[in-house]
Coordinates of C-alpha atoms in Angstrom, one line a residue:
Chain A
M1 CA -0.1 0.0 0.0
S2 CA 2.8 2.3 -0.1
R3 CA 1.4 4.0 -3.4
F4 CA -0.5 6.1 -0.8
D5 CA 0.6 8.3 2.2
P6 CA 1.9 5.8 5.1
N7 CA 1.3 7.8 7.8
F8 CA -2.3 9.0 7.1
T9 CA -3.7 6.3 9.1
D10 CA -1.9 6.7 12.0
N11 CA -2.3 10.2 12.0
V12 CA -6.0 9.9 12.0
I13 CA -5.9 7.4 15.1
N14 CA -3.3 9.5 16.9
S15 CA -5.4 12.6 16.7
M16 CA -7.6 11.1 19.5
G17 CA -7.3 13.2 22.8
P18 CA -6.2 11.5 26.1
R19 CA -9.5 11.9 27.6
T20 CA -11.3 9.6 25.0
S21 CA -12.3 5.8 26.9
P22 CA -10.4 3.2 26.2
R23 CA -13.1 0.9 24.8
F24 CA -14.2 3.9 22.3
R25 CA -10.4 4.1 21.4
Q26 CA -10.1 1.0 20.6
L27 CA -13.5 0.9 18.9
M28 CA -12.5 4.0 16.7
T29 CA -9.1 3.1 16.2
G30 CA -10.3 -0.5 14.4
L31 CA -12.9 1.1 12.7
I32 CA -10.3 3.7 11.3
R33 CA -8.1 1.3 10.3
H34 CA -10.5 -0.9 8.3
V35 CA -12.1 1.7 6.9
H36 CA -8.7 3.0 5.6
D37 CA -8.2 -0.2 4.7
Y38 CA -10.8 -0.9 2.7
A39 CA -10.9 2.3 0.9
R40 CA -7.0 1.9 -0.1
E41 CA -7.6 -2.1 -1.3
N42 CA -10.3 -1.2 -3.4
E43 CA -9.2 2.1 -4.6
L44 CA -12.3 3.8 -3.6
T45 CA -13.5 6.2 -6.0
V46 CA -15.4 9.9 -4.9
D47 CA -18.2 8.7 -6.8
E48 CA -18.3 5.1 -5.2
W49 CA -17.4 6.9 -1.7
M50 CA -20.1 9.3 -2.2
A51 CA -22.9 6.8 -3.1
G52 CA -22.5 5.0 0.1
V53 CA -22.7 8.4 1.8
Q54 CA -26.0 9.1 0.0
M55 CA -27.2 5.2 1.4
L56 CA -26.7 6.1 4.7
N57 CA -28.6 9.5 4.6
W58 CA -31.3 8.0 3.0
A59 CA -31.3 4.7 5.4
G60 CA -31.5 7.9 8.4
R61 CA -34.3 10.2 6.6
M62 CA -36.6 6.8 6.4
S63 CA -36.1 5.5 9.7
D64 CA -38.5 6.3 12.8
D65 CA -40.5 4.8 15.7
K66 CA -41.7 2.3 13.4
R67 CA -38.8 1.5 11.0
N68 CA -35.1 1.2 11.5
E69 CA -33.3 1.2 8.3
G70 CA -29.7 1.6 9.2
Q71 CA -30.2 -1.9 11.4
L72 CA -31.9 -3.4 8.3
M73 CA -29.1 -2.6 6.4
C74 CA -26.6 -4.1 9.0
D75 CA -28.8 -6.9 8.8
V76 CA -28.4 -7.7 5.3
I77 CA -24.7 -7.8 5.3
G78 CA -25.1 -10.2 8.2
L79 CA -23.4 -7.7 10.9
E80 CA -26.4 -8.2 13.5
S81 CA -26.6 -11.6 13.3
L82 CA -22.8 -12.1 13.4
V83 CA -23.1 -9.3 16.6
D84 CA -25.5 -11.9 18.1
E85 CA -23.2 -14.8 17.6
I86 CA -20.2 -13.0 19.4
T87 CA -22.2 -12.1 22.3
F88 CA -24.1 -15.6 22.9
T89 CA -20.9 -17.2 22.0
L90 CA -19.1 -15.3 24.8
A91 CA -21.9 -15.7 27.3
S92 CA -21.9 -19.6 26.8
E93 CA -18.5 -20.4 26.9
A94 CA -18.8 -20.1 30.9
T95 CA -21.7 -22.0 30.9
D96 CA -23.7 -25.1 29.6
A97 CA -26.0 -24.9 26.4
P98 CA -28.9 -22.2 27.4
T99 CA -31.1 -21.6 24.4
A100 CA -29.1 -20.0 21.2
T101 CA -29.7 -16.4 20.8
A102 CA -30.9 -14.7 17.2
I103 CA -31.3 -11.0 16.1
L104 CA -34.1 -8.7 17.8
G105 CA -34.9 -7.6 14.5
P106 CA -36.4 -4.2 13.4
F107 CA -40.2 -5.1 14.6
F108 CA -39.9 -5.6 18.4
R109 CA -42.0 -2.9 20.2
A110 CA -41.2 -2.5 24.2
D111 CA -45.0 -1.8 24.9
T112 CA -46.5 -5.1 24.3
P113 CA -49.2 -6.3 26.6
F114 CA -49.4 -9.2 28.8
R115 CA -52.0 -12.0 27.6
A116 CA -52.9 -15.1 29.6
N117 CA -51.7 -18.1 28.8
G118 CA -53.9 -20.2 26.5
D119 CA -55.1 -16.9 24.7
S120 CA -54.8 -16.3 21.2
I121 CA -52.5 -13.6 19.9
V122 CA -54.4 -13.9 16.5
R123 CA -56.7 -10.8 17.5
T124 CA -57.0 -9.6 13.8
P125 CA -57.5 -12.6 11.3
P126 CA -55.3 -13.3 8.5
A127 CA -57.6 -13.1 4.7
A128 CA -59.8 -15.5 4.2
G129 CA -58.2 -19.1 3.5
D130 CA -54.8 -17.5 4.7
G131 CA -52.9 -18.8 7.6
Q132 CA -52.5 -22.3 9.8
M133 CA -53.6 -22.0 13.4
A134 CA -51.1 -23.5 15.7
F135 CA -51.1 -24.1 19.5
M136 CA -47.2 -23.3 21.0
H137 CA -46.7 -24.1 24.5
G138 CA -43.4 -25.4 26.4
R139 CA -41.5 -24.6 29.4
V140 CA -38.9 -22.1 30.7
V141 CA -36.3 -24.1 32.3
D142 CA -32.8 -23.6 34.1
C143 CA -30.2 -24.4 31.1
Q144 CA -28.2 -26.0 34.0
T145 CA -30.7 -27.5 36.6
K146 CA -33.4 -28.1 34.0
K147 CA -35.6 -26.6 36.9
P148 CA -38.9 -24.9 35.9
L149 CA -38.8 -21.0 36.1
V150 CA -42.1 -19.9 37.5
G151 CA -43.5 -16.6 36.7
A152 CA -40.8 -16.0 34.0
T153 CA -41.9 -13.7 30.9
V154 CA -42.3 -14.8 27.2
E155 CA -42.8 -12.4 24.6
V156 CA -43.3 -13.2 21.1
W157 CA -44.2 -11.3 17.9
Q158 CA -44.8 -12.5 14.2
A159 CA -45.8 -11.3 11.0
C160 CA -49.2 -12.0 9.4
T161 CA -49.5 -14.2 6.5
N162 CA -49.1 -10.8 4.3
G163 CA -45.6 -10.6 5.4
L164 CA -46.5 -7.6 7.5
Y165 CA -46.0 -6.8 11.2
E166 CA -49.1 -4.9 13.1
Q167 CA -47.4 -1.7 12.8
Q168 CA -46.9 -1.8 9.2
D169 CA -50.4 -2.4 8.6
P170 CA -53.1 -0.3 9.1
A171 CA -55.4 -3.4 8.9
Q172 CA -54.1 -5.3 11.9
E173 CA -55.2 -4.3 15.4
E174 CA -52.4 -2.9 17.5
F175 CA -50.5 -5.5 19.0
N176 CA -52.2 -8.1 16.6
L177 CA -49.7 -10.9 16.6
R178 CA -47.6 -10.0 19.6
G179 CA -48.2 -11.1 23.1
K180 CA -46.4 -11.4 26.6
F181 CA -47.0 -14.4 28.9
R182 CA -46.1 -15.4 32.1
T183 CA -45.1 -18.8 32.8
D184 CA -47.4 -21.0 35.3
Q185 CA -46.5 -22.8 38.8
D186 CA -44.8 -25.5 36.6
G187 CA -42.7 -22.8 34.4
R188 CA -45.5 -23.7 31.6
Y189 CA -46.4 -20.9 29.2
S190 CA -49.0 -21.5 26.1
F191 CA -50.7 -19.3 23.2
Y192 CA -52.3 -19.7 19.9
C193 CA -50.6 -18.3 17.0
L194 CA -50.4 -18.4 13.3
R195 CA -47.8 -21.1 11.7
P196 CA -45.5 -18.3 10.6
T197 CA -44.9 -17.6 7.0
P198 CA -41.7 -16.4 4.9
Y199 CA -42.1 -12.4 4.2
P200 CA -39.3 -10.3 2.4
V201 CA -37.8 -7.4 4.3
P202 CA -39.1 -3.8 3.6
D203 CA -37.1 -3.2 0.2
D204 CA -38.2 0.3 -0.7
G205 CA -35.4 1.6 1.0
P206 CA -31.6 1.7 0.8
A207 CA -31.3 -2.0 2.4
G208 CA -33.8 -3.0 -0.2
K209 CA -31.1 -1.1 -3.1
L210 CA -28.5 -3.0 -1.8
L211 CA -30.1 -6.3 -1.6
Q212 CA -30.9 -5.7 -5.5
M213 CA -27.4 -4.8 -6.4
M214 CA -26.0 -7.9 -5.0
D215 CA -29.0 -9.6 -6.7
R216 CA -30.6 -11.2 -3.4
H217 CA -34.0 -11.6 -2.9
P218 CA -35.5 -10.2 0.1
F219 CA -37.2 -13.3 2.2
R220 CA -36.9 -14.5 5.5
P221 CA -37.7 -17.9 6.4
A222 CA -40.8 -17.9 8.4
H223 CA -40.1 -17.7 12.1
I224 CA -41.4 -16.8 15.8
H225 CA -39.8 -13.7 17.6
I226 CA -39.1 -14.7 21.4
I227 CA -37.9 -12.8 24.1
A228 CA -37.6 -14.5 27.5
T229 CA -36.6 -13.2 30.9
Y230 CA -36.3 -14.0 34.5
D231 CA -35.0 -12.4 37.6
N232 CA -31.1 -12.7 38.1
Y233 CA -31.2 -15.0 34.7
K234 CA -29.9 -13.5 31.2
P235 CA -32.6 -12.3 29.2
L236 CA -32.9 -14.3 26.0
T237 CA -33.7 -13.1 22.2
T238 CA -34.3 -15.5 20.0
Q239 CA -36.1 -16.4 16.7
I240 CA -37.4 -20.0 16.2
F241 CA -38.1 -21.4 12.5
D242 CA -40.1 -24.0 10.6
S243 CA -38.3 -26.8 9.2
K244 CA -40.4 -26.6 6.2
D245 CA -39.3 -23.1 5.1
K246 CA -37.7 -23.0 1.5
Y247 CA -35.9 -19.9 2.9
L248 CA -34.2 -21.6 5.9
T249 CA -30.7 -22.1 3.9
N250 CA -30.8 -18.3 2.6
D251 CA -32.4 -16.1 5.1
S252 CA -31.5 -12.7 3.7
V253 CA -30.5 -11.5 7.5
F254 CA -28.8 -14.6 8.3
A255 CA -30.5 -15.5 11.5
V256 CA -30.7 -18.8 11.2
K257 CA -28.8 -21.8 13.4
D258 CA -29.9 -25.3 13.3
S259 CA -30.8 -25.5 17.2
L260 CA -33.7 -22.6 16.6
V261 CA -35.2 -24.9 13.6
V262 CA -38.1 -26.3 14.8
D263 CA -41.3 -28.6 13.9
F264 CA -44.9 -28.1 13.6
L265 CA -46.9 -31.5 14.1
P266 CA -50.5 -32.3 13.3
R267 CA -53.1 -31.3 16.7
A268 CA -56.1 -33.3 17.0
N269 CA -59.0 -32.6 18.6
D270 CA -58.4 -28.7 19.0
P271 CA -61.0 -26.5 17.2
Q272 CA -59.0 -23.8 17.4
A273 CA -55.7 -25.1 15.9
G274 CA -54.4 -27.9 13.4
L275 CA -51.1 -27.5 14.5
E276 CA -49.4 -27.7 17.6
L277 CA -45.6 -26.6 18.5
Q278 CA -44.0 -27.5 21.7
Y279 CA -40.7 -25.5 22.4
D280 CA -38.9 -25.3 25.8
V281 CA -36.9 -22.1 26.4
K282 CA -33.6 -22.5 28.3
L283 CA -32.3 -20.1 30.7
V284 CA -28.7 -19.2 31.7
P285 CA -28.0 -17.5 35.6
A286 CA -26.9 -14.3 35.5
P287 CA -23.2 -13.8 37.1
A288 CA -23.7 -12.3 40.6
E289 CA -22.9 -8.9 40.5
Chain B
M1 CA -10.8 -16.0 15.0
S2 CA -12.0 -19.4 15.4
R3 CA -14.0 -19.4 18.1
F4 CA -16.8 -17.8 16.0
D5 CA -18.6 -19.4 13.0
P6 CA -15.6 -19.9 10.5
N7 CA -18.2 -19.9 7.4
F8 CA -20.2 -17.1 8.6
T9 CA -18.6 -14.4 6.2
D10 CA -18.2 -16.2 3.0
N11 CA -21.6 -17.7 3.4
V12 CA -23.0 -13.9 3.4
I13 CA -20.4 -13.2 0.3
N14 CA -21.5 -15.9 -1.3
S15 CA -25.0 -14.8 -1.2
M16 CA -24.7 -12.8 -3.9
G17 CA -26.2 -13.5 -7.2
P18 CA -24.4 -13.9 -10.6
R19 CA -26.3 -10.3 -11.6
T20 CA -24.3 -8.5 -9.3
S21 CA -21.8 -6.2 -11.1
P22 CA -18.2 -6.9 -11.1
R23 CA -17.2 -3.8 -9.5
F24 CA -20.2 -3.8 -7.0
R25 CA -19.2 -7.4 -5.9
Q26 CA -15.7 -6.6 -5.3
L27 CA -16.8 -3.5 -3.2
M28 CA -19.4 -5.6 -1.1
T29 CA -17.2 -8.4 -0.7
G30 CA -14.4 -6.5 0.8
L31 CA -16.6 -4.2 2.7
I32 CA -18.4 -7.4 4.6
R33 CA -14.9 -8.9 5.4
H34 CA -13.7 -5.5 6.5
V35 CA -17.0 -4.8 8.6
H36 CA -17.3 -8.9 9.9
D37 CA -13.3 -8.9 11.0
Y38 CA -13.7 -5.6 12.9
A39 CA -16.7 -7.1 14.8
R40 CA -15.1 -10.1 15.9
E41 CA -11.3 -8.7 16.7
N42 CA -13.1 -5.9 18.7
E43 CA -15.9 -8.4 20.0
L44 CA -18.7 -5.5 19.2
T45 CA -21.4 -6.0 21.7
V46 CA -25.3 -5.6 20.7
D47 CA -25.6 -2.4 22.3
E48 CA -22.6 -0.9 20.8
W49 CA -23.2 -1.9 17.6
M50 CA -27.0 -0.3 18.3
A51 CA -25.6 2.8 19.2
G52 CA -23.4 2.9 15.7
V53 CA -27.0 2.3 13.7
Q54 CA -28.4 5.5 15.7
M55 CA -25.4 7.5 15.0
L56 CA -25.9 6.7 11.5
N57 CA -29.8 7.1 11.2
W58 CA -29.3 10.1 13.1
A59 CA -27.0 11.5 10.7
G60 CA -29.4 10.9 7.9
R61 CA -32.3 12.7 9.5
M62 CA -30.1 15.9 9.8
S63 CA -28.9 15.9 6.0
D64 CA -30.5 18.0 3.9
D65 CA -29.9 20.2 0.6
K66 CA -27.8 22.6 3.0
R67 CA -26.0 19.5 5.3
N68 CA -24.8 16.6 4.6
E69 CA -24.0 15.0 8.2
G70 CA -22.7 11.4 6.9
Q71 CA -20.3 13.1 4.5
L72 CA -19.3 15.2 7.5
M73 CA -19.0 11.8 9.6
C74 CA -16.8 10.3 7.2
D75 CA -14.7 13.8 7.0
V76 CA -13.7 13.3 10.8
I77 CA -12.5 10.0 10.2
G78 CA -10.0 11.2 7.5
L79 CA -12.1 9.3 4.8
E80 CA -12.9 11.9 2.1
S81 CA -9.2 12.7 2.5
L82 CA -8.2 9.8 2.1
V83 CA -10.6 8.7 -1.1
D84 CA -9.1 12.3 -2.4
E85 CA -5.6 10.9 -1.8
I86 CA -6.3 7.8 -3.6
T87 CA -8.0 9.3 -6.5
F88 CA -5.0 12.0 -6.9
T89 CA -2.1 9.3 -6.4
L90 CA -4.0 7.6 -9.5
A91 CA -4.5 10.7 -11.6
S92 CA -1.0 11.8 -11.0
E93 CA 0.8 8.7 -11.6
A94 CA 0.6 9.0 -15.3
T95 CA 1.4 12.8 -15.5
D96 CA 3.4 15.3 -14.7
A97 CA 2.5 16.9 -11.2
P98 CA -0.6 19.1 -11.4
T99 CA -1.8 20.9 -8.1
A100 CA -2.9 18.5 -5.4
T101 CA -6.5 18.1 -4.9
A102 CA -8.6 18.3 -1.5
I103 CA -11.9 17.1 -0.4
L104 CA -14.7 19.0 -1.8
G105 CA -16.3 19.4 1.7
P106 CA -20.2 20.0 2.8
F107 CA -20.7 23.4 1.5
F108 CA -20.1 23.3 -2.0
R109 CA -23.0 24.7 -4.4
A110 CA -23.7 23.8 -7.8
D111 CA -25.7 27.2 -8.5
T112 CA -22.6 29.6 -7.8
P113 CA -22.9 33.0 -10.4
F114 CA -19.9 34.0 -12.4
R115 CA -18.5 37.3 -11.4
A116 CA -15.9 39.7 -13.2
N117 CA -12.3 39.3 -12.8
G118 CA -11.2 42.1 -10.3
D119 CA -14.9 42.0 -8.5
S120 CA -15.2 41.2 -5.2
I121 CA -16.9 37.9 -3.6
V122 CA -17.3 40.1 -0.1
R123 CA -20.9 40.9 -0.8
T124 CA -21.9 41.2 3.1
P125 CA -19.1 42.5 5.3
P126 CA -17.8 40.5 8.2
A127 CA -18.7 42.1 11.6
A128 CA -16.9 45.5 12.2
G129 CA -13.3 44.8 12.8
D130 CA -13.5 41.6 11.6
G131 CA -11.4 40.1 8.7
Q132 CA -8.6 41.3 6.4
M133 CA -9.4 42.2 2.8
A134 CA -6.8 40.3 0.3
F135 CA -6.6 40.2 -3.6
M136 CA -6.4 36.9 -5.2
H137 CA -5.1 36.3 -8.2
G138 CA -3.0 34.0 -10.6
R139 CA -3.3 31.3 -13.9
V140 CA -4.4 28.5 -14.8
V141 CA -2.1 26.7 -16.8
D142 CA -1.4 23.1 -18.4
C143 CA 0.7 21.3 -15.8
Q144 CA 2.9 19.9 -18.2
T145 CA 3.5 22.6 -21.1
K146 CA 3.0 25.6 -18.3
K147 CA 0.8 27.1 -21.6
P148 CA -1.9 29.5 -20.1
L149 CA -5.6 28.0 -20.2
V150 CA -7.8 30.8 -21.5
G151 CA -11.4 30.7 -20.7
A152 CA -11.0 28.3 -17.8
T153 CA -13.4 28.3 -14.8
V154 CA -12.1 28.9 -11.2
E155 CA -14.5 28.7 -8.7
V156 CA -13.9 29.8 -5.1
W157 CA -15.8 29.5 -2.0
Q158 CA -14.7 30.5 1.6
A159 CA -16.4 30.8 5.6
C160 CA -16.9 34.1 6.8
T161 CA -14.9 35.5 9.8
N162 CA -17.9 34.1 12.2
G163 CA -17.2 30.4 10.9
L164 CA -20.4 30.1 8.6
Y165 CA -20.9 29.7 4.9
E166 CA -23.7 31.8 3.3
Q167 CA -26.1 28.9 3.4
Q168 CA -25.8 28.3 7.0
D169 CA -25.9 32.0 8.0
P170 CA -29.2 34.1 7.3
A171 CA -27.2 37.3 7.8
Q172 CA -25.1 36.8 4.6
E173 CA -26.5 37.7 1.0
E174 CA -27.1 34.6 -0.7
F175 CA -23.7 33.6 -2.3
N176 CA -21.8 35.7 -0.4
L177 CA -18.2 34.4 -0.3
R178 CA -18.6 32.6 -3.6
G179 CA -18.0 33.1 -7.2
K180 CA -17.1 31.4 -10.4
F181 CA -14.3 33.5 -12.6
R182 CA -13.2 32.8 -16.0
T183 CA -9.4 33.2 -17.1
D184 CA -8.3 36.2 -19.3
Q185 CA -6.4 35.6 -22.6
D186 CA -3.4 35.7 -20.9
G187 CA -5.0 32.7 -18.4
R188 CA -5.2 34.8 -15.3
Y189 CA -8.2 35.2 -12.8
S190 CA -8.5 37.2 -10.0
F191 CA -10.6 38.6 -7.4
Y192 CA -11.0 40.4 -3.8
C193 CA -11.6 38.0 -0.5
L194 CA -11.0 37.6 2.9
R195 CA -8.0 36.3 4.4
P196 CA -9.7 32.9 5.7
T197 CA -10.4 32.5 9.3
P198 CA -10.2 28.9 11.3
Y199 CA -14.0 27.8 11.9
P200 CA -15.2 24.5 13.7
V201 CA -17.2 22.1 11.8
P202 CA -20.8 21.9 12.7
D203 CA -20.7 19.9 15.8
D204 CA -24.4 19.6 17.5
G205 CA -24.9 16.0 15.6
P206 CA -23.3 13.0 15.3
A207 CA -20.3 13.8 13.7
G208 CA -19.5 16.4 16.8
K209 CA -20.5 13.8 19.2
L210 CA -17.7 11.3 17.6
L211 CA -15.5 14.4 17.9
Q212 CA -16.2 15.1 21.6
M213 CA -16.0 11.1 22.4
M214 CA -12.6 10.9 20.5
D215 CA -11.5 14.0 22.5
R216 CA -10.8 16.1 19.5
H217 CA -11.2 19.9 18.8
P218 CA -13.7 20.4 15.3
F219 CA -11.6 23.2 13.6
R220 CA -10.5 23.5 10.3
P221 CA -7.1 25.4 9.5
A222 CA -8.1 28.8 7.5
H223 CA -8.8 27.7 3.7
I224 CA -10.4 28.8 0.4
H225 CA -11.9 26.3 -1.6
I226 CA -11.4 26.2 -5.5
I227 CA -12.7 24.2 -8.2
A228 CA -10.8 24.9 -11.6
T229 CA -12.6 23.4 -14.5
Y230 CA -11.3 23.4 -18.5
D231 CA -12.6 21.7 -21.8
N232 CA -10.3 18.5 -22.1
Y233 CA -8.7 19.0 -18.8
K234 CA -9.7 16.9 -15.7
P235 CA -11.5 19.3 -13.1
L236 CA -9.5 20.1 -10.1
T237 CA -11.2 20.3 -6.7
T238 CA -8.9 21.7 -3.8
Q239 CA -8.5 23.8 -1.3
I240 CA -5.2 26.5 0.1
F241 CA -4.3 27.0 3.4
D242 CA -2.9 30.1 5.3
S243 CA 0.6 29.1 6.3
K244 CA 0.2 31.0 9.6
D245 CA -2.9 28.8 10.8
K246 CA -2.8 27.2 14.1
Y247 CA -5.0 24.2 13.1
L248 CA -2.2 23.3 9.7
T249 CA -1.3 20.3 12.0
N250 CA -4.3 19.1 13.0
D251 CA -6.9 19.8 10.3
S252 CA -10.4 18.2 11.9
V253 CA -11.0 16.3 8.9
F254 CA -7.4 15.7 7.3
A255 CA -7.3 17.7 4.3
V256 CA -3.9 19.6 4.6
K257 CA -1.0 18.7 2.2
D258 CA 2.3 21.0 2.2
S259 CA 1.8 21.8 -1.6
L260 CA -1.5 23.5 -0.7
V261 CA 0.0 25.7 2.0
V262 CA 0.2 29.2 0.9
D263 CA 1.6 32.7 2.0
F264 CA -0.7 35.9 2.1
L265 CA 1.9 38.6 1.5
P266 CA 1.5 42.7 2.5
R267 CA -0.1 44.6 -0.6
A268 CA 0.8 48.2 -1.1
N269 CA -0.9 50.9 -2.0
D270 CA -4.6 49.0 -2.8
P271 CA -7.2 50.8 -0.5
Q272 CA -9.4 47.8 -1.2
A273 CA -7.0 45.1 0.3
G274 CA -3.9 45.0 2.7
L275 CA -3.3 41.2 1.7
E276 CA -2.1 39.7 -1.6
L277 CA -2.1 35.8 -2.6
Q278 CA -1.1 34.7 -5.7
Y279 CA -1.9 31.5 -6.6
D280 CA -1.7 29.3 -10.0
V281 CA -3.6 26.6 -11.0
K282 CA -2.1 23.6 -12.5
L283 CA -4.7 21.3 -14.8
V284 CA -3.9 18.1 -16.1
P285 CA -5.0 17.1 -19.8
A286 CA -8.0 14.5 -19.6
P287 CA -6.9 11.4 -21.9
A288 CA -8.5 11.2 -25.0
E289 CA -11.7 9.0 -24.9

């Protein structure tokens, strides 16, 4: 790389002052080095760099309370899933196998209401003929002792069969296909939901443009989002994926892990649902402070 | 890095389809590899990654016709200056030394009007007592033959003594401290301007936040922006810097090059200006198409 000023990158890094926090200094040093190496290795042109800046500005302009396009751009290049893997690897190096994690995604809502076990999260039915009802149930347990965790919170959300989450779709009742559940005295939770269906990530912004330029499809395999929490245990954010889905091996945001693939089985004698999914969540104790 | 899935990054890269353009495939391959290596090397946490996403979204929300915060974030980590150096290095490997280039910066306006040689770009005087008037003049020449280029365009812009460009400051007349000039039959241009003064880049957005976290000052050394163009020559974008400036060695956007440092000299017998700057611009012929 000696065609270019060999001191330039060090000069930029060394311009950081003494009051920079050690972790921020580390993160900026690595960022500056990688960004500069990237530009030199690829002889990035002014036009190419400016096209990238315009994509980032576009992402920011599209983002609001209901949409995080910057996050979605990271997702389609695998960064959120990678950061999730790093977090999970570090957390599990010290413990037995807890449930694997997966990315939060941009459609989480902090204000989802509690519902009773056995209730349905399907508040607005899908269009006639669309969707299969499923009964999802299981236990929340300590990943080491397997003891059930009583009063743990299980929060779930899923897209409707039209590929839209409720906040993207005015036709869906607020909090449709979302709910929080508290485990009973046996550590059990249960609810009715839809068998999830694949959907494309929003492709009308820069993330969609990026996918198109990379000649990639925008689809995510069918999945249900789960967050499980319990006092003195590490909160778990994950997704479970339908084993029958055609996009299982080429998720547009790279979130699938083998241990998160589940089978929907036929369910007999339940007028509310023809399918059943049994799924236990294993939480890892939080280290004492 | 074997603690993490050794195939993850290749999977993301290999998801690109066959219709991706070769250059875009190269750029995305390098970007994905560097971003993933960065995350793994620094064991980037979910919170740190999300803080970065929020900074980028914030930059987009602040950007409009008059402000490009995404560009400014690149500038403070040296990326625009580096891309400029790469472009200049590639262009000059084949030719004699043309005038060095420097970054465009976020305050260029495409619609700046032509003015007559000898005119003043100071349309709104600085606050009383502020600023020194200077007469800037020189020739535009072919960098190899030194022959003057007749009818070349020289466009200049500078900030006022309050640190603001006219589009940032309602108190300045539109196009104050900007102008386009056409060289005369000897290839000469001339105009009156202010001796430039240092100013901070806007620090009320994420770029300012980044500077603050890196414990860096936001100041740019005093400079005048120049774009020179002539048919069948490569357009030149540069900045010239006052040799007396205290920020010459620590420009917040790393744009200073030794060959762009100039001396303002005393000017006698001119009631309009006490200083003079002679500056010749050397353009390089464009390769025949």
